[in-house]
C-alpha cells in the first residue's frame, strides 16, 4: 500500500503540545506517514520553555540524509530552527535533494515569551529559507519581525503584509489572524501572488492554545503530501485547528495543548 509521506524538521516539545510532537500527531490524524528531524530539544511544559538544547549540525545532517537518501518525502514542514547555522544547513539540504512542497512555519517566540529563534538568524531565514517555500505561515508578530514593521492591526494591514512577504520569495503566504485583537472571528489570509483568499472561523475563548501554530502548519503539510492544492490544504487545516482548539485540553498548570484527535470523534 502506498501512502503520502510528510517530514517535520523542528524542535522537540517534551510536553507534547507543540513542535515535533504536535506535528507527528497531526500527520497521523491526517492519514499520512510522519517522519521527523529534531533540530533542538526543549525542556517545555504548559508553563513555558525551561531549557533549549540545540542538536549538533552533524546530528541534524545525519537525520536529513537518512530520510532523503532512502524514504524521501512528499512534503516538508520546518518549525523551530533556532540558529543561523541550522537554518543554512536545512536550506542547503532541501535544495540539494530538490525537495518540493516546503511549508515554513517561521517560529520565533513561544506563547510564554521564550525566544525560539536567535535574533541574528533572521537574515538567514529571510535570504536562504523563505525563497524555497511553497507556503509560509507567519502569525502577526512573526510577520512584523520579517518585514521590520511595528504592528499589523487590521485585515487591510494583514493583506498588505502578506503581499510584502510574498515578494521575499515564498509562492504562497498564509498570514494567521489568531493574534488580531478585538475580533471575534479568527481570520487567516492566503495570498498566492495574485489573489487573496479568506479562511474564517469563530474565535474560541480559551487559554489552552499551546501549539496552535505548529498544528495548523502540520495539517497543511499533511494535505499537501496527499496531493491537495494550497487552497484545499489551508481549508482542511483551518477546520482541523478549529476542532482542536474547541476541545483543547486542560492539562498541566498553564496553557494547555490543542486536541489533535478532535475530528476523529466528530
Ligand atoms: N482563539 C482562537 N479561536 C479560533 N481559532 C484560533 C484561535 N487562536 C488561533 N486560532 C487559529 O489557529 C491557527 C494558528 O494561529 P495562531 O496565530 O494562534 O498561531 P501561532 O501564534 O503561530 O501559534 P503558536 O503560538 O503555537 O506558535 C490559525 O488558523 C488561527 O486563526
Ligand atoms: C519546540 C517548539 N516549537 C514551536 C513552538 C511554538 O508553539 C514551541 N512552543 N515549541
XYZ file of C-alpha atoms and ligand atoms in Angstrom:
307
model
C 0.000 0.000 0.000
C 1.351 3.439 -0.798
C 0.794 6.435 1.414
C 1.569 10.171 1.452
C 4.740 10.965 3.402
C 5.381 14.113 5.418
C 8.503 15.246 7.257
C 8.794 17.755 10.076
C 12.123 19.482 10.734
C 11.567 21.132 14.095
C 12.218 21.290 17.810
C 11.037 18.692 20.301
C 8.452 19.806 22.885
C 8.729 17.135 25.562
C 5.351 18.307 26.912
C 3.751 17.025 23.719
C 1.703 20.075 22.666
C 3.885 21.852 20.104
C 6.915 21.173 17.893
C 7.757 17.695 16.598
C 5.174 16.045 18.832
C 2.276 18.215 17.601
C 3.397 17.687 14.012
C 3.603 13.886 14.216
C 0.243 13.646 15.985
C -1.284 15.819 13.261
C 0.302 13.788 10.444
C -1.112 10.625 11.981
C -4.599 12.129 12.300
C -4.488 13.321 8.673
C -3.530 9.833 7.443
C -0.006 10.481 6.199
C 3.208 8.722 7.165
C 5.073 11.053 9.534
C 8.838 11.473 9.867
C 10.914 13.849 11.992
C 14.280 15.565 12.091
C 14.916 17.044 15.530
C 16.837 20.332 15.461
C 16.618 21.277 19.128
C 15.442 19.607 22.318
C 13.358 21.865 24.524
C 12.505 21.193 28.143
C 8.980 22.566 27.971
C 5.566 22.225 29.551
C 2.321 24.183 29.767
C 4.084 26.773 31.964
C 6.810 27.628 29.464
C 10.184 26.758 27.977
C 12.688 25.801 30.677
C 15.663 24.818 28.527
C 16.814 24.870 24.885
C 19.382 22.314 23.717
C 20.339 22.607 20.031
C 21.487 19.366 18.418
C 24.860 19.323 16.663
C 24.981 20.153 12.966
C 26.335 16.614 12.374
C 23.324 15.068 14.115
C 20.853 17.165 12.125
C 22.648 16.495 8.840
C 22.726 12.747 9.502
C 18.968 12.696 10.182
C 18.212 14.612 6.964
C 20.482 12.370 4.878
C 18.989 9.216 6.393
C 15.498 10.250 5.320
C 16.282 11.784 1.931
C 18.661 9.006 0.787
C 16.126 6.270 1.444
C 12.496 7.117 2.116
C 12.065 10.574 0.573
C 9.036 12.707 1.307
C 6.026 14.299 -0.396
C 6.115 17.429 1.752
C 8.219 19.063 4.471
C 7.379 21.382 7.324
C 10.003 23.433 9.123
C 9.336 24.707 12.644
C 11.823 25.755 15.346
C 15.245 26.047 13.675
C 16.787 28.318 16.320
C 20.162 29.295 14.802
C 21.636 30.643 11.588
C 23.791 27.521 11.291
C 20.770 25.192 11.456
C 18.762 27.317 9.001
C 21.605 27.301 6.472
C 22.095 23.530 6.768
C 18.368 22.841 6.319
C 18.144 25.224 3.340
C 21.156 23.578 1.672
C 19.788 20.054 2.142
C 16.315 20.989 0.880
C 17.959 22.435 -2.234
C 20.458 19.595 -2.751
C 17.727 16.939 -2.519
C 15.330 19.070 -4.630
C 12.558 18.814 -2.055
C 9.155 20.170 -3.124
C 6.122 21.201 -1.086
C 8.018 23.041 1.635
C 5.892 24.606 4.379
C 7.760 27.098 6.547
C 6.321 27.950 9.936
C 8.682 30.794 10.930
C 8.630 30.001 14.642
C 10.204 32.832 16.663
C 8.722 33.148 20.164
C 6.833 30.686 22.389
C 3.440 31.678 23.863
C 5.125 32.352 27.228
C 7.672 34.694 25.568
C 10.732 32.426 25.290
C 12.848 33.042 22.157
C 12.810 30.068 19.762
C 14.884 31.794 17.046
C 18.078 33.701 17.719
C 17.893 37.371 16.623
C 20.949 37.009 14.398
C 19.298 34.137 12.479
C 16.597 36.343 10.924
C 18.649 37.285 7.865
C 19.392 33.627 7.036
C 15.702 32.787 7.422
C 14.721 35.567 5.034
C 17.502 35.157 2.484
C 18.034 31.395 2.384
C 14.893 29.621 3.551
C 11.908 31.782 2.597
C 12.587 31.626 -1.159
C 12.305 27.810 -1.025
C 8.818 27.802 0.454
C 5.667 26.696 -1.291
C 3.916 28.294 1.647
C 4.948 30.262 4.728
C 2.603 30.559 7.728
C 3.567 33.528 9.940
C 1.423 34.794 12.789
C 1.100 38.552 13.162
C 4.160 39.154 15.411
C 6.276 36.950 13.093
C 5.068 38.868 10.024
C 6.054 42.125 11.769
C 9.549 40.752 12.510
C 10.041 39.512 8.946
C 9.025 42.876 7.493
C 10.638 45.040 10.199
C 7.339 46.808 10.964
C 5.769 47.687 14.334
C 2.214 46.482 14.022
C -0.496 44.848 11.964
C -3.891 45.775 13.377
C -6.482 45.374 10.629
C -7.395 42.926 7.874
C -6.241 45.543 5.330
C -2.824 45.664 7.030
C -2.735 41.856 7.059
C -3.317 41.836 3.276
C -0.527 44.336 2.689
C 1.869 42.386 4.920
C 1.041 39.091 3.172
C 1.811 40.658 -0.216
C 5.105 42.106 1.043
C 6.208 38.753 2.485
C 5.315 37.044 -0.801
C 7.787 39.391 -2.517
C 10.571 37.796 -0.435
C 10.157 34.556 -2.373
C 7.614 32.111 -0.943
C 4.980 31.129 -3.517
C 2.117 31.452 -1.036
C 1.682 33.262 2.268
C -0.851 32.330 4.933
C -0.926 35.163 7.454
C -2.676 33.887 10.574
C -5.019 36.228 12.391
C -5.077 34.438 15.743
C -3.341 37.447 17.302
C -5.604 40.109 15.756
C -7.119 41.934 18.700
C -10.730 42.965 19.202
C -12.066 40.479 16.661
C -14.433 37.619 17.400
C -13.561 35.982 14.101
C -10.200 34.197 13.667
C -9.329 35.083 10.078
C -6.353 33.747 8.128
C -5.442 35.266 4.775
C -3.884 33.303 1.914
C -2.098 35.301 -0.799
C -0.828 33.382 -3.827
C 0.791 36.298 -5.615
C -2.430 37.160 -7.458
C -5.428 36.743 -5.225
C -6.437 36.794 -1.588
C -8.467 34.015 -0.012
C -10.029 34.278 3.445
C -10.409 31.450 5.944
C -12.627 32.448 8.816
C -13.840 30.751 11.961
C -15.451 31.783 15.227
C -12.798 32.814 17.756
C -12.859 30.385 20.675
C -12.495 31.855 24.135
C -9.861 29.631 25.748
C -6.355 29.978 27.151
C -5.469 26.454 26.012
C -3.841 27.253 22.687
C -0.356 25.808 23.125
C 0.846 24.534 19.751
C -1.895 26.024 17.557
C 0.596 27.355 15.003
C 2.533 24.070 14.730
C -0.657 22.024 14.443
C -2.136 24.275 11.762
C 1.033 24.231 9.612
C 1.418 20.456 10.089
C -2.145 19.930 8.848
C -1.365 21.989 5.719
C 1.789 19.883 5.210
C -0.169 16.628 5.517
C -2.778 17.723 2.975
C -0.072 18.812 0.508
C 1.543 15.362 0.926
C -1.744 13.843 -0.277
C -1.610 15.982 -3.424
C -4.218 18.555 -2.416
C -3.991 22.161 -3.625
C -2.859 25.002 -1.369
C -6.435 26.228 -1.073
C -7.818 22.811 -0.173
C -4.959 22.224 2.275
C -5.469 25.505 4.128
C -9.233 24.921 4.291
C -8.718 21.442 5.806
C -6.121 22.785 8.245
C -8.466 25.538 9.377
C -11.225 23.022 10.082
C -8.723 20.779 11.892
C -7.311 23.527 14.144
C -10.784 24.872 14.924
C -11.913 21.474 16.241
C -8.593 21.015 18.065
C -8.967 24.376 19.859
C -12.693 23.847 20.535
C -11.873 20.757 22.591
C -8.392 21.823 23.758
C -7.025 20.042 26.795
C -6.944 21.445 30.289
C -3.819 19.543 31.348
C -0.891 20.966 33.290
C -0.933 24.196 35.281
C -0.641 26.692 32.417
C -1.513 26.957 28.725
C -2.816 23.542 27.727
C -2.413 21.941 24.272
C -4.921 21.569 21.469
C -6.743 18.270 20.977
C -5.205 16.652 17.910
C -7.740 13.834 17.731
C -10.793 16.133 17.903
C -12.100 15.410 14.392
C -11.841 11.646 14.909
C -14.726 11.786 17.358
C -16.996 14.100 15.347
N -8.840 31.544 19.923
C -8.888 31.041 18.692
N -10.044 30.591 18.163
C -10.103 30.063 16.931
N -9.027 29.945 16.127
C -7.845 30.379 16.591
C -7.698 30.941 17.891
N -6.379 31.261 18.080
C -5.744 30.902 16.960
N -6.613 30.389 16.046
C -6.287 29.838 14.733
O -5.255 28.890 14.935
C -4.320 28.916 13.873
C -2.931 29.235 14.446
O -2.895 30.638 14.648
P -2.001 31.421 15.700
O -1.998 32.831 15.208
O -2.518 31.168 17.072
O -0.650 30.689 15.547
P 0.673 30.889 16.357
O 0.621 32.152 17.139
O 1.758 30.727 15.355
O 0.689 29.681 17.354
P 1.951 29.253 18.282
O 1.873 30.119 19.481
O 1.658 27.833 18.536
O 3.199 29.496 17.503
C -4.872 29.940 12.879
O -5.682 29.285 11.941
C -5.707 30.865 13.761
O -6.695 31.564 13.050
C 9.605 23.120 20.047
C 8.602 24.187 19.831
N 8.319 24.568 18.569
C 7.405 25.549 18.343
C 6.746 26.153 19.395
C 5.735 27.264 19.125
O 4.484 26.936 19.536
C 7.059 25.711 20.706
N 6.455 26.263 21.790
N 7.990 24.749 20.888
